[in-house]
Amino acid sequence: MMLIALIRPVPRSIGNCELTHLDRQPIDIARATAQHDSYRNALESLGCSLEVLPALDEMPDSVFVEDTAIVLDEIAIITRPGALSRRAETATIADALALRRRIVAIEAPGTLDGGDVLVAGRQIFAGISGRSNAAGVAQLRDAVAPFGYRIEPAPVSGCLHLKSAATRVGPDTVLLNPEWVERSVFGKLETIVIDRSEPFAANALLVDSTVLYPAAFPETARRMESRGIALKAIDASELAKAEGGLTCCSILFRG
Ligand code: GLY
């Protein structure tokens, strides 16, 4: 089966994005767009088939498409983003995914951002964060339980999403910032701890057996390479000013 990557262009309004843990800095849209083009090329070079959703120029965070849906082999869950300004982003993602999966939607009072959902086989770690609440995670559990997925709630603090604090970098390996999420949440999975000098370094994008990884975190990159993990470096510094990581910019699923 082919790996599909849903992405959405950088919106002209990105300078007005939500910021929770970062101070606002000017964002150079041309540079952000060039970085996004490199990201898109990297995904293609790693074998993904790209599906580019229409730009939503009036929605400042719409490039961070990950937050709008969780796509499993059996079902797609349309989220209800925790930030009010982001709720309207889900309409067009639902249209795109309805062609490929049965759809369920998170409903009020639940909130859930895709950035809080980390899938590792049949185990799904669900961040309880400033964006995703217990009601949203409970609805996720109900939607996926019939297919044999288990939900592990993962309280996060100090960062935006669970995937700011932990992402998969191998079938059974998680890259982790233990300041933001407890290591014990991940049970028997192996963990690689980020270098303390690089607190934002835990967001990596695993594409088959390669990890797409920000060039900004060389110390943590060395830790992964010393464990035999193949990395492909990418500059995502302008998008990072909008408090978005590499996972945020796509939704990957088997087509
Ligand atoms: N700026 C990314 C977010 O807050 O959702």
PDB file of N, CA, C and O and ligand atoms in Angstrom, residues 17-20 61 64 67 83 86 113 131 160-161 242-244, ligand 1:
ATOM      1  N   CYS A  17      -0.624  33.443  13.708  1.00  0.00           N
ATOM      2  CA  CYS A  17      -0.897  32.099  14.239  1.00  0.00           C
ATOM      3  C   CYS A  17      -1.062  32.112  15.762  1.00  0.00           C
ATOM      4  O   CYS A  17      -0.652  33.057  16.435  1.00  0.00           O
ATOM      5  N   GLU A  18      -1.631  31.030  16.262  1.00  0.00           N
ATOM      6  CA  GLU A  18      -1.679  30.816  17.714  1.00  0.00           C
ATOM      7  C   GLU A  18      -0.252  30.624  18.239  1.00  0.00           C
ATOM      8  O   GLU A  18       0.552  29.916  17.619  1.00  0.00           O
ATOM      9  N   LEU A  19       0.051  31.221  19.372  1.00  0.00           N
ATOM     10  CA  LEU A  19       1.325  30.958  20.054  1.00  0.00           C
ATOM     11  C   LEU A  19       1.026  30.748  21.530  1.00  0.00           C
ATOM     12  O   LEU A  19       0.317  31.567  22.133  1.00  0.00           O
ATOM     13  N   THR A  20       1.536  29.693  22.108  1.00  0.00           N
ATOM     14  CA  THR A  20       1.263  29.373  23.512  1.00  0.00           C
ATOM     15  C   THR A  20       2.523  29.431  24.347  1.00  0.00           C
ATOM     16  O   THR A  20       2.531  30.000  25.438  1.00  0.00           O
ATOM     17  N   ASP A  61      -3.187  29.031  11.114  1.00  0.00           N
ATOM     18  CA  ASP A  61      -2.493  27.790  11.499  1.00  0.00           C
ATOM     19  C   ASP A  61      -2.791  26.630  10.554  1.00  0.00           C
ATOM     20  O   ASP A  61      -2.454  25.484  10.864  1.00  0.00           O
ATOM     21  N   PHE A  64      -0.668  23.550   9.567  1.00  0.00           N
ATOM     22  CA  PHE A  64      -0.426  22.494  10.552  1.00  0.00           C
ATOM     23  C   PHE A  64      -1.578  21.490  10.528  1.00  0.00           C
ATOM     24  O   PHE A  64      -2.334  21.300  11.477  1.00  0.00           O
ATOM     25  N   ASP A  67      -3.217  18.556  13.023  1.00  0.00           N
ATOM     26  CA  ASP A  67      -4.122  18.724  14.163  1.00  0.00           C
ATOM     27  C   ASP A  67      -5.578  18.480  13.830  1.00  0.00           C
ATOM     28  O   ASP A  67      -6.415  18.383  14.724  1.00  0.00           O
ATOM     29  N   ALA A  83      -8.044  25.052  20.100  1.00  0.00           N
ATOM     30  CA  ALA A  83      -8.014  26.504  19.881  1.00  0.00           C
ATOM     31  C   ALA A  83      -9.219  26.890  19.021  1.00  0.00           C
ATOM     32  O   ALA A  83      -9.371  26.378  17.907  1.00  0.00           O
ATOM     33  N   ARG A  86      -8.998  27.600  15.379  1.00  0.00           N
ATOM     34  CA  ARG A  86      -8.629  26.525  14.456  1.00  0.00           C
ATOM     35  C   ARG A  86      -9.788  25.593  14.110  1.00  0.00           C
ATOM     36  O   ARG A  86      -9.636  24.685  13.303  1.00  0.00           O
ATOM     37  N   ASP A 113      -6.588  17.669  19.495  1.00  0.00           N
ATOM     38  CA  ASP A 113      -5.701  18.077  18.400  1.00  0.00           C
ATOM     39  C   ASP A 113      -4.924  16.840  17.956  1.00  0.00           C
ATOM     40  O   ASP A 113      -4.430  16.079  18.811  1.00  0.00           O
ATOM     41  N   ARG A 131      -4.730  21.741  24.755  1.00  0.00           N
ATOM     42  CA  ARG A 131      -5.592  21.650  23.567  1.00  0.00           C
ATOM     43  C   ARG A 131      -6.563  20.465  23.592  1.00  0.00           C
ATOM     44  O   ARG A 131      -7.645  20.557  23.019  1.00  0.00           O
ATOM     45  N   LEU A 160       3.153  22.473  23.872  1.00  0.00           N
ATOM     46  CA  LEU A 160       1.837  22.586  23.235  1.00  0.00           C
ATOM     47  C   LEU A 160       1.111  21.249  23.161  1.00  0.00           C
ATOM     48  O   LEU A 160      -0.045  21.122  23.553  1.00  0.00           O
ATOM     49  N   HIS A 161       1.788  20.247  22.626  1.00  0.00           N
ATOM     50  CA  HIS A 161       1.139  18.959  22.313  1.00  0.00           C
ATOM     51  C   HIS A 161       1.993  17.795  22.802  1.00  0.00           C
ATOM     52  O   HIS A 161       3.214  17.947  22.985  1.00  0.00           O
ATOM     53  N   ALA A 242       6.189  29.571  14.250  1.00  0.00           N
ATOM     54  CA  ALA A 242       4.728  29.506  14.391  1.00  0.00           C
ATOM     55  C   ALA A 242       4.318  28.384  15.347  1.00  0.00           C
ATOM     56  O   ALA A 242       3.144  28.002  15.407  1.00  0.00           O
ATOM     57  N   GLU A 243       5.279  27.864  16.092  1.00  0.00           N
ATOM     58  CA  GLU A 243       5.048  26.784  17.066  1.00  0.00           C
ATOM     59  C   GLU A 243       4.500  25.531  16.380  1.00  0.00           C
ATOM     60  O   GLU A 243       3.580  24.891  16.864  1.00  0.00           O
ATOM     61  N   GLY A 244       5.121  25.239  15.246  1.00  0.00           N
ATOM     62  CA  GLY A 244       4.764  24.010  14.531  1.00  0.00           C
ATOM     63  C   GLY A 244       6.009  23.184  14.280  1.00  0.00           C
ATOM     64  O   GLY A 244       7.066  23.734  13.967  1.00  0.00           O
TER      65      GLY A 244
HETATM   66  N1  GLY B   1       0.637  27.611  16.101  1.00  0.00           N
HETATM   67  C1  GLY B   1       0.289  26.247  16.214  1.00  0.00           C
HETATM   68  C2  GLY B   1      -0.844  26.079  17.139  1.00  0.00           C
HETATM   69  O1  GLY B   1      -0.866  26.775  18.136  1.00  0.00           O
HETATM   70  O2  GLY B   1      -1.734  25.314  16.929  1.00  0.00           O
END
